[in-house]
Coordinates of C-alpha atoms in Angstrom, one line a residue:
Chain A
M7 CA -2.2 17.3 30.4
Q8 CA -4.5 15.9 27.7
T9 CA -6.0 12.5 28.4
N10 CA -8.2 10.0 26.6
I11 CA -9.9 6.8 27.6
S12 CA -9.2 3.5 26.0
V13 CA -11.4 0.4 26.2
D14 CA -10.0 -3.0 25.2
L15 CA -13.1 -5.1 24.6
G16 CA -12.5 -8.8 24.3
G17 CA -14.5 -12.0 24.5
T18 CA -13.3 -12.7 28.1
N19 CA -12.2 -9.4 29.6
V20 CA -12.9 -5.7 29.2
R21 CA -10.1 -3.3 30.3
C22 CA -10.4 0.5 30.5
A23 CA -7.5 2.8 30.7
L24 CA -6.7 6.5 31.0
V25 CA -3.9 7.4 28.6
D26 CA -2.0 10.7 28.3
E27 CA -1.1 12.5 25.1
N28 CA 2.3 10.8 25.0
G29 CA 0.8 7.3 25.1
T30 CA 1.6 6.7 28.8
I31 CA -1.1 4.6 30.5
L32 CA -1.9 6.4 33.7
S33 CA -4.3 3.9 35.2
I34 CA -6.1 0.7 34.1
V35 CA -9.0 -1.3 35.4
K36 CA -10.4 -4.7 34.3
G37 CA -13.5 -6.7 34.5
S38 CA -15.2 -9.7 32.8
S39 CA -17.0 -8.8 29.5
N40 CA -19.5 -11.7 29.8
P41 CA -20.6 -11.2 26.1
E42 CA -23.3 -13.8 26.4
K43 CA -25.3 -11.3 28.6
G44 CA -25.8 -9.1 25.6
A45 CA -25.0 -5.6 24.4
Q46 CA -26.6 -3.6 27.2
A47 CA -24.8 -5.5 29.9
I48 CA -21.5 -4.9 28.1
V49 CA -22.2 -1.2 27.8
D50 CA -23.1 -1.1 31.6
K51 CA -19.8 -2.9 32.4
I52 CA -17.7 -0.5 30.2
E53 CA -19.4 2.5 31.8
S54 CA -18.9 1.3 35.4
L55 CA -15.2 0.5 34.7
I56 CA -14.6 3.9 33.1
K57 CA -16.1 5.6 36.1
Q58 CA -13.5 3.9 38.3
L59 CA -10.7 5.7 36.5
D60 CA -9.5 8.8 38.4
N61 CA -10.4 12.0 36.5
Y62 CA -12.1 10.2 33.7
E63 CA -14.4 13.2 33.4
Q64 CA -11.5 15.3 32.1
A65 CA -10.7 12.9 29.2
N66 CA -11.3 14.3 25.7
A67 CA -12.5 11.2 23.9
I68 CA -12.9 7.4 24.1
G69 CA -11.4 4.8 21.8
I70 CA -12.8 1.2 21.8
V71 CA -10.5 -1.6 20.6
V72 CA -12.4 -4.6 19.2
P73 CA -11.0 -7.9 17.8
G74 CA -13.2 -7.7 14.7
L75 CA -14.4 -5.6 11.8
I76 CA -15.7 -2.1 12.3
D77 CA -18.0 0.2 10.4
Q78 CA -16.4 3.5 11.5
E79 CA -19.1 5.8 10.1
K80 CA -22.0 3.9 11.6
G81 CA -20.1 3.3 14.8
I82 CA -20.9 -0.4 14.9
I83 CA -19.1 -3.8 15.0
T84 CA -19.8 -5.7 11.8
A85 CA -18.0 -9.0 12.6
A86 CA -16.4 -10.3 15.8
N87 CA -16.2 -14.0 16.6
N88 CA -16.1 -13.5 20.4
L89 CA -18.7 -10.7 20.6
P90 CA -21.7 -12.0 18.5
K91 CA -24.3 -10.1 20.4
L92 CA -22.6 -6.8 19.7
I93 CA -22.8 -7.1 16.0
D94 CA -24.7 -4.1 14.5
Y95 CA -25.4 -2.7 18.0
P96 CA -25.1 1.1 18.0
L97 CA -22.1 1.0 20.4
K98 CA -20.6 4.4 19.6
K99 CA -24.0 6.2 19.8
Q100 CA -24.9 4.6 23.1
L101 CA -21.6 5.3 24.8
E102 CA -21.6 8.9 23.5
Q103 CA -25.1 9.5 24.8
D104 CA -24.3 8.0 28.2
L105 CA -20.9 9.5 28.8
G106 CA -21.1 12.8 26.8
K107 CA -17.8 12.2 25.0
P108 CA -16.9 11.4 21.4
V109 CA -16.3 7.7 20.9
I110 CA -14.4 6.0 18.1
L111 CA -14.2 2.2 17.4
A112 CA -11.0 0.6 16.1
N113 CA -10.0 -2.8 15.0
D114 CA -7.3 -4.3 17.3
V115 CA -4.6 -4.5 14.7
K116 CA -5.3 -1.0 13.4
A117 CA -5.2 0.4 17.0
A118 CA -1.9 -1.5 17.7
A119 CA -0.5 -0.1 14.4
Y120 CA -1.4 3.4 15.4
G121 CA 0.0 3.0 18.9
E122 CA 3.3 1.6 17.7
A123 CA 3.6 4.2 15.0
I124 CA 2.9 7.2 17.3
S125 CA 4.4 6.0 20.6
G126 CA 6.3 2.8 20.0
A127 CA 9.0 1.6 17.5
G128 CA 7.8 3.9 14.8
K129 CA 7.7 7.2 16.7
E130 CA 10.7 8.7 14.8
H131 CA 9.3 7.5 11.4
A132 CA 6.9 9.3 9.0
I133 CA 5.9 6.2 7.0
V134 CA 5.3 3.2 9.2
Y135 CA 4.0 -0.3 8.4
Y136 CA 2.9 -2.5 11.3
I137 CA 2.1 -6.2 10.9
S138 CA 0.6 -8.5 13.5
I139 CA 1.6 -12.1 13.1
S140 CA -0.7 -14.0 15.4
T141 CA -3.6 -16.4 14.9
G142 CA -4.1 -14.4 11.7
I143 CA -2.0 -11.8 9.8
G144 CA -3.1 -8.2 9.5
G145 CA -1.5 -4.9 9.3
A146 CA -1.8 -1.2 8.7
A147 CA 0.1 1.8 7.3
V148 CA 0.5 5.0 9.3
I149 CA 1.6 7.8 7.1
D150 CA 2.3 11.2 8.5
Q151 CA 0.7 10.1 11.8
K152 CA -2.5 9.2 9.9
L153 CA -3.9 5.6 9.8
L154 CA -4.6 4.4 6.3
S155 CA -8.0 2.6 6.7
G156 CA -8.9 2.3 3.0
F157 CA -12.3 2.7 1.3
H158 CA -13.9 -0.3 3.1
G159 CA -11.7 -0.3 6.2
F160 CA -9.9 -3.2 4.6
A161 CA -6.5 -1.6 3.9
G162 CA -3.9 -3.8 5.6
E163 CA -5.9 -7.1 5.3
V164 CA -2.6 -8.5 4.1
G165 CA -3.1 -11.9 5.5
N166 CA -5.0 -12.6 2.2
V167 CA -2.1 -11.5 0.0
I168 CA -1.0 -14.3 -2.3
V169 CA 2.6 -15.2 -1.7
D170 CA 2.7 -18.5 -3.6
P171 CA -0.3 -19.5 -5.7
H172 CA 0.8 -23.2 -5.7
Y173 CA -1.1 -24.1 -2.5
E174 CA -4.7 -25.1 -1.9
A175 CA -7.0 -22.5 -0.5
I176 CA -7.8 -22.7 3.2
G177 CA -11.2 -21.3 4.4
I178 CA -12.2 -18.0 2.7
M179 CA -8.5 -17.1 2.1
N180 CA -6.9 -17.1 -1.3
A181 CA -4.9 -20.1 -2.4
G182 CA -1.4 -19.4 -1.2
A183 CA -2.4 -16.5 1.1
A184 CA 0.2 -15.3 3.6
E185 CA -2.0 -16.1 6.5
A186 CA -2.4 -19.7 5.4
L187 CA 1.4 -20.1 5.2
G188 CA 2.9 -17.8 7.8
S189 CA 0.5 -17.2 10.7
G190 CA 0.6 -18.9 14.1
T191 CA -2.4 -21.0 13.0
A192 CA -0.5 -22.1 9.8
I193 CA 2.6 -23.0 11.8
I194 CA 0.5 -25.2 14.1
R195 CA -1.3 -26.8 11.1
I196 CA 1.9 -27.5 9.2
G197 CA 3.6 -28.6 12.4
K198 CA 0.9 -31.2 13.1
E199 CA 1.2 -32.5 9.5
K200 CA 4.9 -32.8 9.5
L201 CA 5.8 -33.3 13.2
G202 CA 2.7 -35.0 14.6
Q203 CA -0.3 -34.2 16.8
Q204 CA 1.8 -33.2 19.8
I205 CA 2.3 -29.8 18.2
E206 CA -0.1 -27.5 20.0
H207 CA 1.5 -24.0 19.6
A208 CA 3.8 -22.4 17.1
G209 CA 6.3 -22.3 20.0
N210 CA 6.5 -26.1 19.9
V211 CA 7.7 -25.9 16.3
F212 CA 10.2 -23.1 17.1
D213 CA 11.6 -25.1 20.1
L214 CA 12.2 -28.1 17.9
A215 CA 13.8 -25.9 15.2
K216 CA 16.2 -24.6 17.9
Q217 CA 17.1 -28.2 18.8
N218 CA 18.0 -28.6 15.1
Q219 CA 15.1 -30.9 14.3
K220 CA 15.2 -31.0 10.5
E221 CA 11.4 -30.9 9.7
A222 CA 10.9 -28.1 12.2
Q223 CA 13.7 -26.1 10.6
E224 CA 12.1 -26.6 7.2
I225 CA 8.8 -25.3 8.4
V226 CA 10.5 -22.2 9.8
E227 CA 12.5 -21.8 6.5
Q228 CA 9.3 -21.9 4.4
M229 CA 7.6 -19.5 6.9
T230 CA 10.4 -16.9 6.4
D231 CA 10.2 -17.5 2.6
H232 CA 6.5 -16.6 2.6
L233 CA 6.6 -13.8 5.1
S234 CA 9.6 -12.1 3.5
T235 CA 7.6 -12.1 0.2
L236 CA 4.7 -10.5 2.0
L237 CA 7.0 -7.9 3.6
S238 CA 8.7 -7.1 0.3
T239 CA 5.3 -6.7 -1.4
I240 CA 4.2 -4.2 1.3
A241 CA 7.5 -2.3 1.0
L242 CA 7.1 -2.0 -2.8
V243 CA 3.6 -0.7 -2.5
I244 CA 4.1 1.7 0.5
D245 CA 7.8 2.2 0.8
P246 CA 7.9 2.7 4.6
S247 CA 11.1 3.5 6.5
I248 CA 10.2 0.9 9.1
I249 CA 8.1 -2.3 9.2
I250 CA 7.2 -3.2 12.8
L251 CA 6.3 -6.8 13.6
G252 CA 4.0 -7.6 16.5
G253 CA 1.7 -10.4 17.5
G254 CA 2.1 -13.6 19.4
V255 CA 4.3 -15.4 16.8
M256 CA 7.0 -12.9 17.6
K257 CA 7.7 -14.8 20.8
G258 CA 9.6 -17.1 18.5
K259 CA 11.6 -14.3 17.0
D260 CA 15.0 -15.8 18.0
V261 CA 14.3 -18.6 15.6
F262 CA 13.2 -16.7 12.5
L263 CA 13.7 -12.9 12.7
E264 CA 17.2 -12.8 11.4
A265 CA 16.4 -15.0 8.4
L266 CA 13.2 -13.1 7.7
D267 CA 15.1 -9.8 7.7
Q268 CA 17.8 -11.1 5.3
K269 CA 15.3 -12.6 2.9
F270 CA 13.2 -9.5 3.0
H271 CA 16.1 -7.3 2.1
A272 CA 17.0 -9.6 -0.8
K273 CA 13.5 -9.0 -2.3
I274 CA 13.5 -5.2 -2.4
F275 CA 15.5 -2.8 -4.5
D276 CA 19.0 -1.9 -3.3
A277 CA 18.0 1.8 -2.9
M278 CA 15.5 0.7 -0.3
R279 CA 17.9 -1.3 1.8
D280 CA 17.7 0.9 4.9
I281 CA 14.1 -0.1 5.5
R282 CA 14.2 -1.5 9.0
I283 CA 12.4 -4.6 10.3
E284 CA 11.8 -4.1 14.0
E285 CA 9.9 -5.7 16.8
A286 CA 7.0 -3.9 18.4
Q287 CA 7.9 -2.1 21.6
L288 CA 4.7 -1.3 23.5
E289 CA 3.3 -3.6 26.1
E290 CA -0.2 -2.4 25.3
P291 CA -0.1 -1.2 21.7
G292 CA -3.9 -1.6 21.2
I293 CA -4.8 0.4 24.3
V294 CA -2.3 3.2 23.6
G295 CA -3.3 3.3 19.9
A296 CA -7.1 3.5 20.6
A297 CA -6.5 6.4 22.9
M298 CA -4.3 8.2 20.3
L299 CA -6.9 7.5 17.6
A300 CA -9.6 9.0 19.9
Q301 CA -7.4 12.1 20.5
Q302 CA -6.8 12.4 16.7
S303 CA -10.5 12.2 16.0
V304 CA -11.3 15.2 18.1
S305 CA -8.3 17.3 17.2
H306 CA -8.9 17.2 13.4
Chain B
M8 CA -7.8 31.3 -13.8
Q9 CA -4.9 29.5 -12.2
T10 CA -2.4 27.9 -14.6
N11 CA 0.8 25.8 -14.3
I12 CA 3.4 24.7 -16.8
S13 CA 4.1 21.1 -17.6
V14 CA 7.2 19.8 -19.3
D15 CA 7.3 16.3 -20.7
L16 CA 10.9 15.5 -21.1
G17 CA 11.7 12.4 -23.1
G18 CA 14.7 11.0 -24.9
T19 CA 13.4 12.1 -28.3
N20 CA 11.0 15.0 -27.7
V21 CA 10.3 17.7 -25.1
R22 CA 6.8 19.1 -24.9
C23 CA 5.7 22.1 -22.8
A24 CA 2.1 22.8 -22.0
L25 CA 0.1 25.4 -20.1
V26 CA -2.6 23.6 -18.0
D27 CA -5.4 25.2 -16.1
E28 CA -6.6 24.3 -12.5
N29 CA -9.1 21.7 -13.9
G30 CA -6.4 19.8 -15.8
T31 CA -7.4 21.2 -19.2
I32 CA -4.4 21.7 -21.5
L33 CA -4.7 25.2 -22.9
S34 CA -1.7 25.1 -25.3
I35 CA 1.2 22.8 -26.0
V36 CA 4.4 23.2 -27.9
K37 CA 7.0 20.6 -28.9
G38 CA 10.7 20.3 -29.9
S39 CA 13.5 17.8 -30.1
S40 CA 15.2 17.1 -26.7
N41 CA 18.6 16.1 -28.3
P42 CA 19.8 14.7 -25.0
E43 CA 23.2 13.9 -26.4
K44 CA 23.9 17.7 -26.5
G45 CA 24.0 17.8 -22.7
A46 CA 22.1 19.3 -19.8
Q47 CA 22.6 23.0 -20.6
A48 CA 21.2 22.5 -24.2
I49 CA 18.1 20.7 -22.8
V50 CA 17.6 23.5 -20.3
D51 CA 17.8 26.1 -23.1
K52 CA 15.4 24.1 -25.2
I53 CA 12.9 23.8 -22.3
E54 CA 13.1 27.5 -21.6
S55 CA 12.6 28.6 -25.2
L56 CA 9.6 26.3 -25.5
I57 CA 8.0 27.5 -22.3
K58 CA 8.4 31.1 -23.5
Q59 CA 6.4 30.2 -26.6
L60 CA 3.4 29.5 -24.4
D61 CA 0.9 32.4 -24.3
N62 CA 0.8 34.0 -20.8
Y63 CA 3.4 31.6 -19.4
E64 CA 4.5 34.4 -17.1
Q65 CA 1.2 34.1 -15.1
A66 CA 1.7 30.4 -14.4
N67 CA 2.2 29.5 -10.7
A68 CA 4.7 26.7 -11.0
I69 CA 6.4 24.2 -13.3
G70 CA 6.2 20.4 -13.2
I71 CA 8.7 18.3 -15.2
V72 CA 7.8 14.8 -16.1
V73 CA 10.7 12.4 -16.5
P74 CA 10.8 8.7 -17.5
G75 CA 13.2 7.8 -14.7
L76 CA 13.9 8.0 -11.0
I77 CA 13.8 11.4 -9.2
D78 CA 15.3 12.7 -6.0
Q79 CA 12.5 15.1 -5.1
E80 CA 14.4 16.9 -2.4
K81 CA 17.6 17.5 -4.3
G82 CA 15.6 18.3 -7.5
I83 CA 17.7 15.9 -9.6
I84 CA 17.2 12.9 -11.9
T85 CA 19.0 9.9 -10.4
A86 CA 18.3 7.3 -13.2
A87 CA 16.9 7.7 -16.7
N88 CA 18.0 5.4 -19.6
N89 CA 17.2 8.0 -22.3
L90 CA 18.6 11.1 -20.5
P91 CA 22.1 9.9 -19.3
K92 CA 23.6 13.4 -19.4
L93 CA 20.9 14.8 -17.0
I94 CA 21.7 12.4 -14.2
D95 CA 22.6 14.4 -11.1
Y96 CA 22.3 17.7 -12.9
P97 CA 20.6 20.4 -10.7
L98 CA 17.6 20.7 -13.1
K99 CA 15.2 22.1 -10.6
K100 CA 17.6 24.7 -9.3
Q101 CA 18.6 25.9 -12.7
L102 CA 15.1 26.2 -14.1
E103 CA 14.0 28.0 -10.9
Q104 CA 16.8 30.5 -11.2
D105 CA 16.2 31.1 -14.9
L106 CA 12.4 31.3 -14.9
G107 CA 11.7 32.6 -11.4
K108 CA 9.0 30.0 -10.6
P109 CA 8.9 26.9 -8.3
V110 CA 9.8 23.7 -10.2
I111 CA 9.0 20.1 -9.2
L112 CA 10.3 17.0 -10.9
A113 CA 8.0 13.9 -11.2
N114 CA 8.5 10.4 -12.5
D115 CA 6.2 9.8 -15.5
V116 CA 4.1 7.0 -13.8
K117 CA 3.6 9.0 -10.7
A118 CA 2.6 12.1 -12.7
A119 CA 0.2 10.0 -14.7
A120 CA -1.3 8.6 -11.5
Y121 CA -1.8 12.0 -10.1
G122 CA -3.3 13.3 -13.3
E123 CA -5.8 10.4 -13.6
A124 CA -6.6 10.6 -9.9
I125 CA -7.4 14.3 -9.9
S126 CA -8.7 15.0 -13.4
G127 CA -9.3 11.6 -15.0
A128 CA -11.0 8.3 -14.1
G129 CA -10.4 8.8 -10.4
K130 CA -11.7 12.3 -10.0
E131 CA -14.8 11.2 -7.9
H132 CA -12.7 8.9 -5.7
A133 CA -10.8 9.6 -2.5
I134 CA -8.5 6.6 -2.7
V135 CA -7.2 5.9 -6.1
Y136 CA -4.6 3.4 -7.3
Y137 CA -3.1 3.8 -10.8
I138 CA -1.0 1.2 -12.6
S139 CA 0.8 1.6 -15.9
I140 CA 1.3 -1.7 -17.8
S141 CA 3.8 -0.8 -20.4
T142 CA 7.4 -1.8 -21.1
G143 CA 7.5 -2.1 -17.3
I144 CA 4.9 -2.1 -14.6
G145 CA 4.7 0.7 -12.0
G146 CA 2.0 2.5 -10.1
A147 CA 1.1 4.9 -7.4
A148 CA -1.6 5.6 -4.8
V149 CA -3.3 9.0 -4.6
I150 CA -5.0 9.3 -1.2
D151 CA -7.2 12.4 -0.4
Q152 CA -5.6 14.0 -3.5
K153 CA -2.1 13.4 -2.2
L154 CA 0.4 11.3 -4.0
L155 CA 2.0 8.6 -1.9
S156 CA 5.7 8.7 -2.8
G157 CA 7.1 6.6 0.1
F158 CA 10.3 7.1 2.1
H159 CA 12.7 6.6 -0.9
G160 CA 10.3 7.6 -3.6
F161 CA 9.8 3.9 -4.3
A162 CA 6.1 3.5 -3.3
G163 CA 4.4 1.9 -6.2
E164 CA 7.4 0.1 -7.7
V165 CA 4.9 -2.8 -7.9
G166 CA 6.5 -4.3 -11.0
N167 CA 8.9 -6.1 -8.6
V168 CA 6.1 -7.6 -6.5
I169 CA 6.3 -11.4 -6.5
V170 CA 3.2 -12.9 -7.9
D171 CA 4.5 -16.5 -8.3
P172 CA 7.9 -17.4 -6.9
H173 CA 8.2 -20.4 -9.2
Y174 CA 9.9 -18.6 -12.0
E175 CA 13.5 -17.6 -12.7
A176 CA 14.6 -14.1 -11.9
I177 CA 15.0 -11.8 -14.9
G178 CA 17.4 -8.8 -14.7
I179 CA 17.3 -7.1 -11.3
M180 CA 13.7 -8.1 -10.7
N181 CA 12.6 -10.7 -8.1
A182 CA 12.0 -14.3 -9.3
G183 CA 8.3 -14.3 -10.3
A184 CA 8.0 -10.5 -10.3
A185 CA 4.8 -9.1 -11.9
E186 CA 6.8 -7.1 -14.4
A187 CA 8.6 -10.2 -15.6
L188 CA 5.3 -12.0 -16.2
G189 CA 2.7 -9.4 -17.1
S190 CA 4.4 -6.4 -18.7
G191 CA 4.5 -5.6 -22.4
T192 CA 8.1 -6.8 -22.5
A193 CA 7.1 -10.0 -20.8
I194 CA 4.3 -10.7 -23.3
I195 CA 6.8 -10.2 -26.2
R196 CA 9.4 -12.4 -24.5
I197 CA 7.0 -15.2 -23.8
G198 CA 5.4 -14.7 -27.2
K199 CA 8.7 -15.3 -28.9
E200 CA 9.3 -18.4 -26.8
K201 CA 6.0 -20.0 -27.5
L202 CA 4.9 -18.5 -30.8
G203 CA 8.2 -17.7 -32.6
Q204 CA 10.4 -14.8 -33.5
Q205 CA 7.8 -13.1 -35.6
I206 CA 6.3 -11.7 -32.4
E207 CA 7.4 -8.1 -32.2
H208 CA 4.8 -6.4 -30.0
A209 CA 2.4 -7.5 -27.3
G210 CA -0.3 -6.6 -29.8
N211 CA 0.8 -9.5 -32.0
V212 CA 0.1 -11.9 -29.2
F213 CA -3.3 -10.3 -28.5
D214 CA -4.2 -10.5 -32.2
L215 CA -3.4 -14.2 -32.3
A216 CA -5.4 -14.7 -29.1
K217 CA -8.4 -13.0 -30.7
Q218 CA -8.1 -15.4 -33.7
N219 CA -8.3 -18.3 -31.1
Q220 CA -4.7 -19.3 -31.5
K221 CA -4.3 -21.7 -28.5
E222 CA -0.8 -20.8 -27.3
A223 CA -1.5 -17.1 -27.6
Q224 CA -4.7 -17.6 -25.5
E225 CA -2.6 -19.4 -22.9
I226 CA -0.2 -16.5 -22.7
V227 CA -3.0 -14.1 -22.1
E228 CA -4.6 -16.4 -19.6
Q229 CA -1.3 -16.5 -17.6
M230 CA -0.9 -12.8 -17.9
T231 CA -4.3 -12.2 -16.3
D232 CA -3.6 -14.8 -13.6
H233 CA -0.4 -12.9 -12.6
L234 CA -1.8 -9.3 -13.0
S235 CA -4.9 -10.2 -11.1
T236 CA -2.7 -11.4 -8.2
L237 CA -0.8 -8.1 -8.3
L238 CA -4.1 -6.0 -8.3
S239 CA -5.5 -8.0 -5.4
T240 CA -2.3 -7.5 -3.5
I241 CA -2.5 -3.8 -4.0
A242 CA -6.2 -3.8 -3.1
L243 CA -5.5 -5.6 0.2
V244 CA -2.7 -3.2 1.1
I245 CA -4.4 0.1 0.1
D246 CA -8.1 -0.7 -0.2
P247 CA -8.8 1.9 -3.0
S248 CA -12.3 2.4 -4.5
I249 CA -10.8 2.4 -8.0
I250 CA -7.8 0.9 -9.7
I251 CA -7.0 2.7 -13.0
L252 CA -5.1 0.9 -15.7
G253 CA -3.0 2.8 -18.1
G254 CA 0.1 2.2 -20.3
G255 CA 0.5 0.8 -23.8
V256 CA -0.5 -2.8 -23.0
M257 CA -4.1 -1.5 -22.5
K258 CA -4.4 -1.2 -26.2
G259 CA -5.1 -4.9 -26.0
K260 CA -7.7 -4.5 -23.4
D261 CA -10.5 -6.2 -25.5
V262 CA -8.6 -9.4 -25.2
F263 CA -7.8 -9.4 -21.4
L264 CA -9.6 -6.8 -19.4
E265 CA -12.8 -8.7 -18.7
A266 CA -10.9 -11.8 -17.5
L267 CA -8.5 -9.6 -15.5
D268 CA -11.4 -7.9 -13.7
Q269 CA -13.1 -11.2 -12.9
K270 CA -10.0 -12.9 -11.6
F271 CA -9.2 -9.8 -9.5
H272 CA -12.6 -9.8 -7.9
A273 CA -12.2 -13.5 -7.0
K274 CA -9.0 -12.7 -5.1
I275 CA -10.3 -10.0 -2.8
F276 CA -12.8 -10.2 0.1
D277 CA -16.5 -10.1 -0.8
A278 CA -17.0 -6.9 1.2
M279 CA -14.5 -5.1 -1.2
R280 CA -16.4 -6.3 -4.4
D281 CA -17.3 -2.7 -5.5
I282 CA -13.7 -1.8 -6.1
R283 CA -13.7 -0.8 -9.8
I284 CA -11.1 -1.6 -12.4
E285 CA -11.2 1.1 -15.0
E286 CA -9.2 2.3 -18.0
A287 CA -7.3 5.5 -17.8
Q288 CA -9.2 8.4 -19.4
L289 CA -6.8 11.2 -20.1
E290 CA -5.0 11.6 -23.4
E291 CA -2.0 13.2 -21.6
P292 CA -2.1 12.0 -18.0
G293 CA 1.6 12.8 -17.4
I294 CA 1.4 16.4 -18.6
V295 CA -1.8 17.0 -16.7
G296 CA -0.5 15.3 -13.5
A297 CA 2.8 17.2 -13.5
A298 CA 0.9 20.5 -13.7
M299 CA -1.4 19.5 -10.9
L300 CA 1.6 18.3 -8.8
A301 CA 3.3 21.7 -9.4
Q302 CA 0.1 23.5 -8.3
Q303 CA -0.1 21.3 -5.2
S304 CA 3.5 22.0 -4.3
V305 CA 2.9 25.8 -4.1
S306 CA -0.5 25.7 -2.4
H307 CA 0.6 23.5 0.5

C-alpha cells in the first residue's frame, strides 16, 4: 500500500492525515495552529502531529493545504489572511529537511478540486471542473488527472470573472464579478440590503426563500442567473464532462441547484447538454487532494 | 528531416502542403474544391494534389483543416456550411485507405491555435491561448504543447461566452455573447445600424474611427469593452502567459489593439499583469498547425 501525508493548515487548527493511494483517510490527528506564535512553532506543531500518525515513516510524500496563495516553485505561501507570519517563510524546504520527504504546497480550492476529480464525484471523468462557492468563489480544472495551475498559479480564479458588468466594483474584484454576485459573502451582503440586518448567513436567505419570501426568492433567482453564466463560461472554455460544486453555499442546494442546472444548460450549446452539474462527494476533499497531489509530484 | 502533409479544405479551394518538423512549409499546391461534386470528387482532388508534392511518400501523417465541426474519433465532419456533402462522410478512413498514412481532422481555429502555439507567437510559451476574431469568434488553449479539445470538442467555443447579458440574443448564441458584440459580423451589423448601409466590412468602421468619426469610435470603444471582458475571463480560467489574436478583424488592430490590451490588463489580477496580448505571426497558421497535429498524433 502506497501512502502519503496530508496537512490541512488553517488559522485555528492544523490537521495531519495519512491517506492511501485510493484517497482513503487511514488516520487523522488534530491540534491548534496558533499562528500568532510564528513559523517555527507551526512547523514544530506540524512535525509533532505527523509523528503521531502510525507508519508515517513509510509515506511517500507530504502535501500541505493552505487557505491562501502559493508559490509552488519557491515552496512558500505568498498570501494567506489567517497565516500572516508564514508569508514568504520557506515552509517546503524546512519540512523537507526535517522530515526527509518531498513536500508540496497546495491552495485549498486546488487541493479540493484534485481530490474530487481523482477520488470523488469526478473519478470516472477525464475532464473535470471543480468550483467552490463559499466566502469566495474559486475553481480548478483537472484534465487527464492533472491539475491545471496556469502560468502564475491563477488558473481557476473564476470569482473575478465578469458575469454582468452593470454593477459597481467591490474590493479588488472586477465590476460585476461572479464572486461579488454569487458567493456566500455576496448573498449575505445583498440579503442585508434587501431583507435587513438580521441576515447573518447565506442560509438565512435560503430559508426565507423556502418560505416563499419574495425578496429572498429574487436574491436566489439573481444568484442562479449570475452563477449559471459563470458555469457556462467555464464550460465554453474548458468543455468538461462534469462540473462539481463544493463549498459552504452548497448547504443551500435544495433552494438553488435545480434552477442553476437548468439555467446553465440553457447557456451552452445543445451538443454539450450532457455536461453534468454535481455536488462534491468527499467529506475531506482538501486533505485527500493534497495527498494525491503529493503522490503525483513524486511519481512524475 | 521529418515531414507531414497538411490539407486546407475550404468551400472554394483546397490546398495541400508539405511541412517540416519546425513548421516550415516546404511546398504547397492548390486546386478548386468544387464541393458541389460530392465527397468522392473532393477525395480524388485531395489525393491528386498530395501526389504533386515532392517526396510526399516520406511524410509521416496527414492533417486536414476544415472550417467546421469535427468528430475526431469517428474521423468525420459533423457541421460545415461550405462543405455540406462532406458531412458524416468517412473522410479520415477513406484517405487512410487510399494513401496508407494516418490522417487527422482539425477545425480551422484549433489548427491555427496549435500552429501559433508551436511555431508562431507562442513558441516560447508553455500555456498559450489563441483567439480568432473573424466572422465568428473561437479559440483554443495549447498547454504543454497539447491542444485542449474538451469532452465534446467544444473547448474554446468562446464566441458564446456572455460578456454583457443586457443584449438581445442573436441566432443560436447567448444573449450578450462575445461573438454577437465583438466579431467582424457584429462590427458590420452595429456599423450598419449606427452609421448606415454603406458599411460593408469591419474595416469601413475602423477607417471612420481613424478619421475621428464619433459613432465609429463608440463602436470600437464598445467592441474593446466586450472583447477585453472575454480575454480577462479566459485569463482567469486558464492563466496563460500569452494570448495570441488572429483572424481577419486583426487587420484593424491599429485602431483597437492598444485599448483592448489596456482594458484587458485592468480586468485581471495585478499578479497576472505580465500576460501578453500578441498578434498571430504565421502566414498560414492552419496549414502549419494541422501538420504539427498530424505529427503529434503519430508520435504519442
